[in-house]
Tab-separated table of C-alpha atoms in Angstrom:
chain	number	residue	atom	x	y	z
A	1	MET	CA	-13.314	-2.834	34.555
A	2	ASP	CA	-12.819	-1.963	38.194
A	3	GLN	CA	-12.385	1.574	39.521
A	4	GLU	CA	-8.618	1.420	39.229
A	5	ASP	CA	-8.813	0.434	35.548
A	6	LYS	CA	-11.307	3.196	34.878
A	7	LYS	CA	-8.991	5.729	36.476
A	8	LEU	CA	-6.065	4.419	34.419
A	9	LEU	CA	-8.056	4.580	31.187
A	10	SER	CA	-9.084	8.176	31.856
A	11	GLU	CA	-5.416	9.048	32.349
A	12	LEU	CA	-4.444	7.334	29.094
A	13	LEU	CA	-6.858	9.333	26.946
A	14	PRO	CA	-5.399	12.808	26.263
A	15	PHE	CA	-8.837	14.222	25.438
A	16	TRP	CA	-10.481	12.922	28.616
A	17	LYS	CA	-10.640	16.313	30.325
A	18	ASN	CA	-12.391	17.748	27.255
A	19	LEU	CA	-15.205	15.210	27.351
A	20	LYS	CA	-18.641	16.039	28.680
A	21	GLU	CA	-20.023	13.896	31.482
A	22	ASN	CA	-22.244	11.821	29.206
A	23	GLU	CA	-19.336	11.318	26.779
A	24	LYS	CA	-17.142	10.078	29.623
A	25	ARG	CA	-19.835	7.619	30.592
A	26	GLN	CA	-20.100	6.370	27.011
A	27	VAL	CA	-16.360	5.717	26.869
A	28	MET	CA	-16.412	3.767	30.135
A	29	ASP	CA	-19.492	1.778	29.174
A	30	HIS	CA	-18.022	0.725	25.828
A	31	THR	CA	-14.453	-0.099	26.712
A	32	ILE	CA	-13.378	-3.603	27.600
A	33	LEU	CA	-10.128	-4.852	29.021
A	34	HIS	CA	-8.631	-7.741	27.049
A	35	ALA	CA	-5.675	-9.975	27.903
A	36	TYR	CA	-3.502	-11.433	25.146
A	37	LYS	CA	-0.772	-14.036	25.234
A	38	ASN	CA	2.604	-13.591	23.573
A	39	GLY	CA	2.190	-13.756	19.794
A	40	GLU	CA	-1.593	-13.673	19.864
A	41	GLN	CA	-3.268	-11.694	17.098
A	42	VAL	CA	-5.020	-8.543	18.289
A	43	HIS	CA	-6.141	-7.189	14.944
A	44	GLY	CA	-6.158	-8.833	11.548
A	45	GLY	CA	-6.431	-6.436	8.638
A	46	TYR	CA	-8.994	-4.071	7.277
A	47	GLU	CA	-12.075	-6.243	7.656
A	48	ASP	CA	-11.440	-6.579	11.339
A	49	CYS	CA	-12.793	-3.592	13.251
A	50	THR	CA	-11.248	-4.173	16.629
A	51	GLY	CA	-11.635	-0.647	17.970
A	52	VAL	CA	-9.371	1.980	19.460
A	53	ILE	CA	-6.639	0.344	21.506
A	54	ALA	CA	-4.824	1.714	24.547
A	55	VAL	CA	-2.009	-0.414	25.945
A	56	LYS	CA	-2.425	-1.028	29.666
A	57	LYS	CA	0.432	-3.500	30.012
A	58	GLY	CA	2.862	-5.215	27.669
A	59	ARG	CA	3.577	-4.408	24.058
A	60	ILE	CA	1.983	-4.732	20.627
A	61	ARG	CA	3.554	-4.859	17.207
A	62	VAL	CA	1.849	-3.198	14.240
A	63	TYR	CA	2.873	-4.567	10.859
A	64	LEU	CA	2.055	-4.982	7.185
A	65	LEU	CA	1.547	-8.472	5.811
A	66	SER	CA	1.768	-9.514	2.161
A	67	GLU	CA	-0.360	-12.142	0.502
A	68	GLU	CA	2.699	-14.403	0.529
A	69	GLY	CA	3.099	-13.964	4.269
A	70	LYS	CA	5.972	-11.472	4.203
A	71	GLU	CA	5.887	-9.025	7.114
A	72	VAL	CA	7.224	-5.569	7.793
A	73	THR	CA	7.006	-4.018	11.230
A	74	LEU	CA	5.711	-0.436	11.113
A	75	PHE	CA	5.965	0.375	14.776
A	76	ARG	CA	5.577	-1.003	18.263
A	77	LEU	CA	3.287	0.411	20.886
A	78	LEU	CA	4.280	0.246	24.521
A	79	GLU	CA	2.401	0.913	27.739
A	80	ASN	CA	0.158	3.987	27.571
A	81	ASP	CA	0.302	4.169	23.769
A	82	ILE	CA	-2.846	4.430	21.703
A	83	CYS	CA	-3.599	2.828	18.341
A	84	LEU	CA	-6.283	4.144	16.007
A	85	LEU	CA	-5.407	2.043	12.970
A	86	SER	CA	-7.026	-0.953	14.646
A	87	ALA	CA	-10.300	0.935	14.222
A	88	SER	CA	-9.776	1.140	10.467
A	89	CYS	CA	-13.473	0.762	9.760
A	90	ILE	CA	-14.168	4.236	11.142
A	91	LEU	CA	-11.177	5.904	9.524
A	92	ARG	CA	-12.400	7.282	6.264
A	93	ASN	CA	-9.711	6.981	3.589
A	94	ILE	CA	-7.506	4.552	5.481
A	95	SER	CA	-7.593	1.613	3.141
A	96	PHE	CA	-4.526	-0.448	3.904
A	97	ASP	CA	-4.451	-3.561	6.015
A	98	ILE	CA	-2.533	-3.535	9.222
A	99	TYR	CA	-2.009	-6.416	11.581
A	100	VAL	CA	-1.446	-6.201	15.297
A	101	ASP	CA	0.066	-8.913	17.511
A	102	ALA	CA	0.796	-8.987	21.227
A	103	GLU	CA	4.443	-9.303	22.183
A	104	GLY	CA	4.688	-10.806	25.615
A	105	ASP	CA	1.701	-10.962	27.934
A	106	THR	CA	-0.339	-7.908	27.134
A	107	GLU	CA	-3.440	-6.166	28.436
A	108	LEU	CA	-5.317	-3.769	26.218
A	109	PHE	CA	-8.186	-1.386	26.685
A	110	VAL	CA	-10.380	-1.669	23.610
A	111	LEU	CA	-12.830	1.142	22.976
A	112	ASN	CA	-15.726	0.419	20.652
A	113	SER	CA	-15.170	1.909	17.169
A	114	SER	CA	-18.564	3.420	16.600
A	115	VAL	CA	-18.672	5.066	20.009
A	116	TYR	CA	-15.286	6.585	19.284
A	117	ASP	CA	-16.404	7.657	15.831
A	118	LYS	CA	-19.368	9.496	17.288
A	119	LEU	CA	-17.152	11.233	19.827
A	120	ALA	CA	-14.671	12.326	17.168
A	121	LYS	CA	-17.419	13.849	15.080
A	122	GLU	CA	-19.040	15.721	17.940
A	123	ASN	CA	-16.098	16.748	20.070
A	124	PRO	CA	-13.316	18.815	18.407
A	125	ALA	CA	-10.782	17.754	21.064
A	126	VAL	CA	-11.204	14.120	19.994
A	127	GLY	CA	-11.041	15.121	16.324
A	128	ASN	CA	-7.802	17.055	16.847
A	129	PHE	CA	-6.318	14.168	18.769
A	130	MET	CA	-7.120	11.926	15.799
A	131	THR	CA	-5.354	14.193	13.314
A	132	ASP	CA	-2.295	14.401	15.558
A	133	LEU	CA	-2.132	10.675	16.145
A	134	ILE	CA	-2.613	9.722	12.508
A	135	SER	CA	0.054	12.235	11.506
A	136	MET	CA	2.423	10.693	14.034
A	137	ARG	CA	1.845	7.155	12.764
A	138	PHE	CA	2.183	8.406	9.187
A	139	SER	CA	5.579	9.853	10.113
A	140	GLU	CA	6.667	6.668	11.831
A	141	ALA	CA	5.641	4.574	8.840
A	142	MET	CA	7.497	6.933	6.492
A	143	TRP	CA	10.573	6.623	8.679
A	144	VAL	CA	10.431	2.851	8.243
A	145	MET	CA	9.995	3.324	4.501
A	146	GLU	CA	12.991	5.661	4.289
A	147	GLN	CA	15.032	3.175	6.268
A	148	ILE	CA	14.125	0.340	3.948
A	149	LEU	CA	14.647	2.363	0.793
A	150	PHE	CA	17.589	4.511	1.638
A	151	MET	CA	19.558	3.058	4.501
A	152	LYS	CA	22.336	0.572	4.165
A	153	LEU	CA	21.591	-2.850	5.598
A	154	ASP	CA	24.515	-2.897	8.048
A	155	LYS	CA	23.232	0.317	9.614
A	156	ARG	CA	19.650	-0.944	9.690
A	157	LEU	CA	20.607	-4.263	11.255
A	158	ALA	CA	22.819	-2.553	13.870
A	159	MET	CA	19.935	-0.266	14.766
A	160	PHE	CA	17.512	-3.173	14.941
A	161	LEU	CA	19.778	-5.316	17.162
A	162	LEU	CA	20.355	-2.469	19.626
A	163	GLU	CA	16.659	-1.656	19.772
A	164	GLN	CA	15.669	-5.289	20.177
A	165	ALA	CA	18.281	-5.929	22.893
A	166	ASN	CA	16.817	-2.917	24.657
A	167	LEU	CA	13.309	-4.339	24.440
A	168	GLU	CA	14.625	-7.634	25.827
A	169	ASN	CA	16.430	-5.764	28.629
A	170	GLY	CA	19.911	-7.077	27.976
A	171	ASP	CA	22.452	-7.981	25.321
A	172	VAL	CA	20.709	-11.010	23.904
A	173	ILE	CA	18.270	-11.047	21.011
A	174	THR	CA	16.177	-14.197	21.080
A	175	LEU	CA	14.750	-13.898	17.568
A	176	THR	CA	15.522	-16.215	14.671
A	177	HIS	CA	17.149	-14.832	11.533
A	178	GLU	CA	13.846	-15.449	9.808
A	179	GLN	CA	12.026	-13.313	12.366
A	180	ILE	CA	14.571	-10.505	12.108
A	181	ALA	CA	14.185	-10.566	8.322
A	182	GLY	CA	10.423	-10.305	8.829
A	183	HIS	CA	10.728	-7.303	11.084
A	184	MET	CA	13.068	-5.566	8.684
A	185	GLY	CA	11.330	-6.444	5.436
A	186	SER	CA	14.401	-8.299	4.228
A	187	ALA	CA	15.232	-11.918	3.389
A	188	ARG	CA	16.605	-14.491	5.819
A	189	GLU	CA	19.681	-15.176	3.684
A	190	VAL	CA	20.543	-11.483	3.633
A	191	ILE	CA	20.223	-11.153	7.406
A	192	SER	CA	22.235	-14.327	8.055
A	193	ARG	CA	25.014	-13.076	5.803
A	194	MET	CA	25.168	-9.736	7.587
A	195	LEU	CA	25.093	-11.393	11.023
A	196	LYS	CA	27.971	-13.605	9.957
A	197	TYR	CA	29.882	-10.494	9.001
A	198	PHE	CA	29.130	-8.882	12.387
A	199	SER	CA	30.172	-12.128	14.029
A	200	ASN	CA	33.498	-12.225	12.165
A	201	GLU	CA	34.101	-8.649	13.259
A	202	GLY	CA	33.686	-9.736	16.896
A	203	ILE	CA	30.550	-7.617	17.344
A	204	VAL	CA	28.044	-10.384	18.037
A	205	ASN	CA	28.020	-14.063	18.981
A	206	VAL	CA	25.515	-16.084	17.015
A	207	SER	CA	24.355	-19.331	18.636
A	208	ARG	CA	21.226	-21.447	18.912
A	209	LYS	CA	20.184	-19.462	21.982
A	210	GLY	CA	20.140	-16.246	20.003
A	211	ILE	CA	22.343	-13.340	19.087
A	212	LYS	CA	24.475	-11.821	21.804
A	213	ILE	CA	25.941	-8.359	21.435
A	214	VAL	CA	29.534	-8.671	22.644
A	215	ASN	CA	30.938	-5.364	21.423
A	216	ARG	CA	28.245	-2.736	21.808
A	217	LYS	CA	30.634	0.133	21.120
A	218	LYS	CA	31.617	-1.255	17.716
A	219	LEU	CA	27.997	-1.991	16.838
A	220	THR	CA	27.051	1.576	17.694
A	221	GLU	CA	29.628	2.832	15.188
A	222	TYR	CA	27.389	1.552	12.398
A	223	LEU	CA	24.609	3.970	13.363
B	1	MET	CA	-6.208	36.540	-8.319
B	2	ASP	CA	-9.077	37.619	-10.555
B	3	GLN	CA	-12.739	36.790	-9.936
B	4	GLU	CA	-12.597	33.645	-12.006
B	5	ASP	CA	-9.640	32.302	-10.008
B	6	LYS	CA	-11.382	33.119	-6.750
B	7	LYS	CA	-14.448	31.239	-7.889
B	8	LEU	CA	-12.313	28.258	-8.901
B	9	LEU	CA	-10.474	28.236	-5.575
B	10	SER	CA	-13.737	28.260	-3.639
B	11	GLU	CA	-14.876	25.260	-5.665
B	12	LEU	CA	-11.625	23.406	-4.975
B	13	LEU	CA	-11.874	23.664	-1.194
B	14	PRO	CA	-14.339	21.057	0.118
B	15	PHE	CA	-14.876	22.985	3.356
B	16	TRP	CA	-15.628	26.308	1.629
B	17	LYS	CA	-19.369	26.195	2.284
B	18	ASN	CA	-18.665	25.649	6.001
B	19	LEU	CA	-16.551	28.800	6.324
B	20	LYS	CA	-17.857	31.976	7.881
B	21	GLU	CA	-17.716	35.153	5.806
B	22	ASN	CA	-14.611	36.484	7.559
B	23	GLU	CA	-12.893	33.098	7.167
B	24	LYS	CA	-13.634	33.097	3.434
B	25	ARG	CA	-12.092	36.548	3.189
B	26	GLN	CA	-8.982	35.380	5.024
B	27	VAL	CA	-8.539	32.475	2.624
B	28	MET	CA	-8.855	34.746	-0.424
B	29	ASP	CA	-6.541	37.398	1.024
B	30	HIS	CA	-3.801	34.900	1.814
B	31	THR	CA	-3.806	32.696	-1.254
B	32	ILE	CA	-1.517	33.362	-4.180
B	33	LEU	CA	-1.469	31.836	-7.622
B	34	HIS	CA	1.970	30.562	-8.630
B	35	ALA	CA	3.142	29.300	-12.019
B	36	TYR	CA	5.846	26.637	-12.226
B	37	LYS	CA	7.807	25.289	-15.169
B	38	ASN	CA	8.261	21.580	-15.834
B	39	GLY	CA	10.620	20.105	-13.238
B	40	GLU	CA	10.690	23.193	-11.040
B	41	GLN	CA	10.760	22.554	-7.310
B	42	VAL	CA	7.577	23.568	-5.518
B	43	HIS	CA	8.474	22.413	-2.029
B	44	GLY	CA	11.811	21.276	-0.638
B	45	GLY	CA	11.622	19.316	2.576
B	46	TYR	CA	10.610	19.925	6.119
B	47	GLU	CA	12.248	23.313	6.609
B	48	ASP	CA	10.316	24.717	3.698
B	49	CYS	CA	6.839	25.801	4.722
B	50	THR	CA	5.276	26.413	1.356
B	51	GLY	CA	1.644	26.297	2.442
B	52	VAL	CA	-1.438	24.355	1.461
B	53	ILE	CA	-1.434	23.662	-2.263
B	54	ALA	CA	-4.398	23.265	-4.595
B	55	VAL	CA	-3.602	22.320	-8.190
B	56	LYS	CA	-5.265	24.690	-10.652
B	57	LYS	CA	-3.566	23.333	-13.751
B	58	GLY	CA	-0.917	20.737	-14.509
B	59	ARG	CA	0.508	18.138	-12.199
B	60	ILE	CA	2.831	17.838	-9.213
B	61	ARG	CA	4.874	14.925	-7.991
B	62	VAL	CA	5.333	14.315	-4.275
B	63	TYR	CA	8.387	12.252	-3.360
B	64	LEU	CA	10.902	11.222	-0.729
B	65	LEU	CA	14.568	12.068	-1.287
B	66	SER	CA	17.511	10.408	0.433
B	67	GLU	CA	20.740	12.157	1.423
B	68	GLU	CA	22.417	10.402	-1.491
B	69	GLY	CA	19.836	11.762	-3.919
B	70	LYS	CA	17.740	8.601	-4.319
B	71	GLU	CA	14.073	9.341	-4.940
B	72	VAL	CA	10.796	7.510	-4.441
B	73	THR	CA	7.519	8.902	-5.738
B	74	LEU	CA	4.759	8.751	-3.132
B	75	PHE	CA	1.958	10.106	-5.266
B	76	ARG	CA	1.056	12.575	-7.953
B	77	LEU	CA	-1.538	15.298	-7.615
B	78	LEU	CA	-3.577	16.326	-10.599
B	79	GLU	CA	-5.920	19.224	-11.273
B	80	ASN	CA	-8.216	19.987	-8.319
B	81	ASP	CA	-6.139	17.939	-5.872
B	82	ILE	CA	-5.017	19.396	-2.575
B	83	CYS	CA	-1.698	18.854	-0.773
B	84	LEU	CA	-1.304	19.468	2.946
B	85	LEU	CA	2.134	17.924	3.372
B	86	SER	CA	3.643	20.998	1.748
B	87	ALA	CA	2.512	22.851	4.861
B	88	SER	CA	4.545	20.519	7.076
B	89	CYS	CA	5.391	23.291	9.516
B	90	ILE	CA	1.794	23.430	10.750
B	91	LEU	CA	1.271	19.666	10.856
B	92	ARG	CA	2.090	18.595	14.357
B	93	ASN	CA	3.806	15.208	14.365
B	94	ILE	CA	4.571	15.128	10.667
B	95	SER	CA	8.341	14.966	10.773
B	96	PHE	CA	9.428	13.498	7.466
B	97	ASP	CA	10.727	15.474	4.520
B	98	ILE	CA	8.737	15.480	1.363
B	99	TYR	CA	9.659	17.135	-1.885
B	100	VAL	CA	7.284	18.441	-4.508
B	101	ASP	CA	8.129	19.186	-8.142
B	102	ALA	CA	5.992	20.452	-10.997
B	103	GLU	CA	5.534	18.054	-13.906
B	104	GLY	CA	4.725	20.016	-17.005
B	105	ASP	CA	3.626	23.644	-16.833
B	106	THR	CA	1.706	23.923	-13.632
B	107	GLU	CA	-0.327	26.549	-11.819
B	108	LEU	CA	-0.917	26.204	-8.096
B	109	PHE	CA	-3.007	28.012	-5.547
B	110	VAL	CA	-0.874	28.369	-2.420
B	111	LEU	CA	-2.684	29.162	0.809
B	112	ASN	CA	-0.611	30.585	3.643
B	113	SER	CA	0.202	27.932	6.281
B	114	SER	CA	-0.555	29.932	9.401
B	115	VAL	CA	-3.878	31.196	8.072
B	116	TYR	CA	-4.833	27.600	7.302
B	117	ASP	CA	-3.628	26.441	10.717
B	118	LYS	CA	-5.840	29.013	12.430
B	119	LEU	CA	-8.831	27.901	10.333
B	120	ALA	CA	-8.250	24.235	11.130
B	121	LYS	CA	-8.164	24.950	14.845
B	122	GLU	CA	-11.282	27.098	14.867
B	123	ASN	CA	-13.478	25.440	12.272
B	124	PRO	CA	-14.304	21.712	12.754
B	125	ALA	CA	-15.110	21.297	9.035
B	126	VAL	CA	-11.512	22.261	8.176
B	127	GLY	CA	-10.168	20.020	10.934
B	128	ASN	CA	-12.172	17.036	9.690
B	129	PHE	CA	-11.032	17.685	6.149
B	130	MET	CA	-7.437	17.574	7.410
B	131	THR	CA	-7.908	14.202	9.111
B	132	ASP	CA	-9.504	12.774	5.982
B	133	LEU	CA	-6.829	14.106	3.656
B	134	ILE	CA	-3.906	12.996	5.813
B	135	SER	CA	-5.479	9.553	6.153
B	136	MET	CA	-5.807	9.371	2.383
B	137	ARG	CA	-2.167	10.327	1.790
B	138	PHE	CA	-1.107	7.880	4.509
B	139	SER	CA	-2.964	5.133	2.650
B	140	GLU	CA	-1.429	6.112	-0.673
B	141	ALA	CA	2.058	6.115	0.816
B	142	MET	CA	1.438	2.705	2.412
B	143	TRP	CA	0.278	1.404	-0.940
B	144	VAL	CA	3.592	2.484	-2.446
B	145	MET	CA	5.420	0.854	0.450
B	146	GLU	CA	3.536	-2.416	-0.016
B	147	GLN	CA	4.306	-2.321	-3.711
B	148	ILE	CA	8.003	-1.842	-3.075
B	149	LEU	CA	8.196	-4.465	-0.355
B	150	PHE	CA	5.848	-7.121	-1.561
B	151	MET	CA	5.239	-6.853	-5.259
B	152	LYS	CA	7.327	-8.487	-7.909
B	153	LEU	CA	9.254	-6.072	-10.100
B	154	ASP	CA	7.703	-7.204	-13.388
B	155	LYS	CA	4.250	-6.428	-12.016
B	156	ARG	CA	5.347	-3.093	-10.594
B	157	LEU	CA	7.030	-2.032	-13.831
B	158	ALA	CA	4.025	-3.090	-15.918
B	159	MET	CA	1.777	-1.052	-13.656
B	160	PHE	CA	4.091	1.939	-13.809
B	161	LEU	CA	4.385	1.871	-17.611
B	162	LEU	CA	0.612	1.694	-18.094
B	163	GLU	CA	0.028	4.500	-15.617
B	164	GLN	CA	2.735	6.679	-17.118
B	165	ALA	CA	1.518	6.087	-20.709
B	166	ASN	CA	-1.867	7.182	-19.449
B	167	LEU	CA	-0.449	10.384	-17.983
B	168	GLU	CA	1.287	11.051	-21.294
B	169	ASN	CA	-1.945	10.359	-23.188
B	170	GLY	CA	-0.676	7.639	-25.457
B	171	ASP	CA	1.541	4.578	-25.723
B	172	VAL	CA	4.891	6.275	-25.321
B	173	ILE	CA	6.746	6.849	-22.072
B	174	THR	CA	9.321	9.610	-22.468
B	175	LEU	CA	11.254	8.940	-19.258
B	176	THR	CA	14.808	7.640	-19.050
B	177	HIS	CA	15.501	4.332	-17.306
B	178	GLU	CA	17.167	6.364	-14.565
B	179	GLN	CA	14.009	8.402	-14.059
B	180	ILE	CA	11.797	5.301	-13.964
B	181	ALA	CA	14.126	3.771	-11.368
B	182	GLY	CA	13.793	6.982	-9.351
B	183	HIS	CA	10.024	6.866	-9.472
B	184	MET	CA	9.954	3.248	-8.422
B	185	GLY	CA	12.671	3.347	-5.793
B	186	SER	CA	14.738	0.862	-7.755
B	187	ALA	CA	18.116	0.933	-9.516
B	188	ARG	CA	18.667	1.876	-13.171
B	189	GLU	CA	20.350	-1.460	-13.966
B	190	VAL	CA	17.390	-3.371	-12.576
B	191	ILE	CA	14.874	-1.370	-14.621
B	192	SER	CA	16.949	-1.658	-17.818
B	193	ARG	CA	17.175	-5.417	-17.390
B	194	MET	CA	13.429	-5.738	-16.909
B	195	LEU	CA	12.713	-3.451	-19.890
B	196	LYS	CA	15.019	-5.584	-21.992
B	197	TYR	CA	12.996	-8.612	-20.952
B	198	PHE	CA	9.717	-6.869	-21.847
B	199	SER	CA	11.296	-5.858	-25.153
B	200	ASN	CA	12.366	-9.430	-25.936
B	201	GLU	CA	8.834	-10.537	-25.182
B	202	GLY	CA	7.545	-8.085	-27.795
B	203	ILE	CA	5.706	-6.020	-25.206
B	204	VAL	CA	7.587	-2.733	-25.578
B	205	ASN	CA	9.973	-1.054	-27.999
B	206	VAL	CA	12.864	0.669	-26.302
B	207	SER	CA	14.554	3.447	-28.267
B	208	ARG	CA	16.198	6.818	-27.683
B	209	LYS	CA	12.843	8.497	-28.036
B	210	GLY	CA	11.449	6.520	-25.123
B	211	ILE	CA	9.564	3.362	-24.370
B	212	LYS	CA	6.638	2.457	-26.594
B	213	ILE	CA	4.030	-0.023	-25.471
B	214	VAL	CA	3.402	-2.253	-28.509
B	215	ASN	CA	1.436	-5.051	-26.874
B	216	ARG	CA	-0.794	-3.541	-24.257
B	217	LYS	CA	-2.765	-6.756	-23.752
B	218	LYS	CA	0.327	-8.755	-22.883
B	219	LEU	CA	1.595	-6.008	-20.568
B	220	THR	CA	-1.732	-5.997	-18.760
B	221	GLU	CA	-1.332	-9.716	-18.059
B	222	TYR	CA	1.436	-8.856	-15.613
B	223	LEU	CA	-0.967	-6.932	-13.381
């Protein structure tokens, strides 16, 4: 890492100012900057102890994956976000598998798990940060769960399309129905049926190029 | 609380030995022992800041509740277990509503939220305990989510029936189909249909008195 990257990393870590000089050095010495291509796997389940991730550039998707290959997106992390779950090996009591993929060209700071673990044990500021961050991800995951369990599919799909269009900076969603189903923990047939309904209502245009939102106002009414 | 209860409480708290004398006194002075009847609500969502709960006797059920009244059980806490989510007001970043009911006659130690919050901030042993416990509950909730999303219903129901029979110390499950559906985040019709199938297969007997497991071996094959 060059000086600029080191400066950026220190700004990304909320507990940086609470670290002692030798702790700061340890962080810098054990962090590497990694580049990932669109769709590349960053972290692959419990066995994989990638480390603590901070997003320098791009976006990552954190998801659950079933033995049959079914996926559910838990959350996305954007620039400046930090992910602890990718250091599952140091998180006592975290025993579920998460998977992390890059979305778009992505650069990540990856801090060595055991160095981080040592810091968290010795420095209360790091420990408190951990509790806060895990609580936040817990809440986000529960929000997804409540959506899946309690929310009607039309509302969920409307929310997903608006969010995805936002991520793609426009009105077009370039995902397949299969991919949307994966993100939402649903089945392709169910998503296709609902998209057809939205299409009949003049809310979206569905074509080979993707899904285009043509009546944003009407789509928003489903929220 | 009498001396015996105080002794029990000190044994229930894993960080007790790491507390200073004045901290121990604070815990004892701000903990009350509460008795609940079967089905009574212990904690009712985010607004309700019940406090940190330790189960002295009985059992509590922690669940999500939708606006339409649909329920999903996240986990159950038995004797000696501790619940932090019932002190949601002090958990930064925990923003989802959980509900807690007593199952059977239950006695709970309830430690005041703000006293606990102060402890957690000042004493690293309490802070570490918090991270561990929240991670554990996060994992348990994710396990439930994976079950709901990925597991086939026959397997889930088999697992639920065996677990519930265990809790009821025998082979009989005295819940209605509606209640089972609530626990599993499913619909009553779906559960009834699956129970009918299990019944036809000679695995359970379904009657007004409840569901009796008559072929435990065959039921276990679904796991």
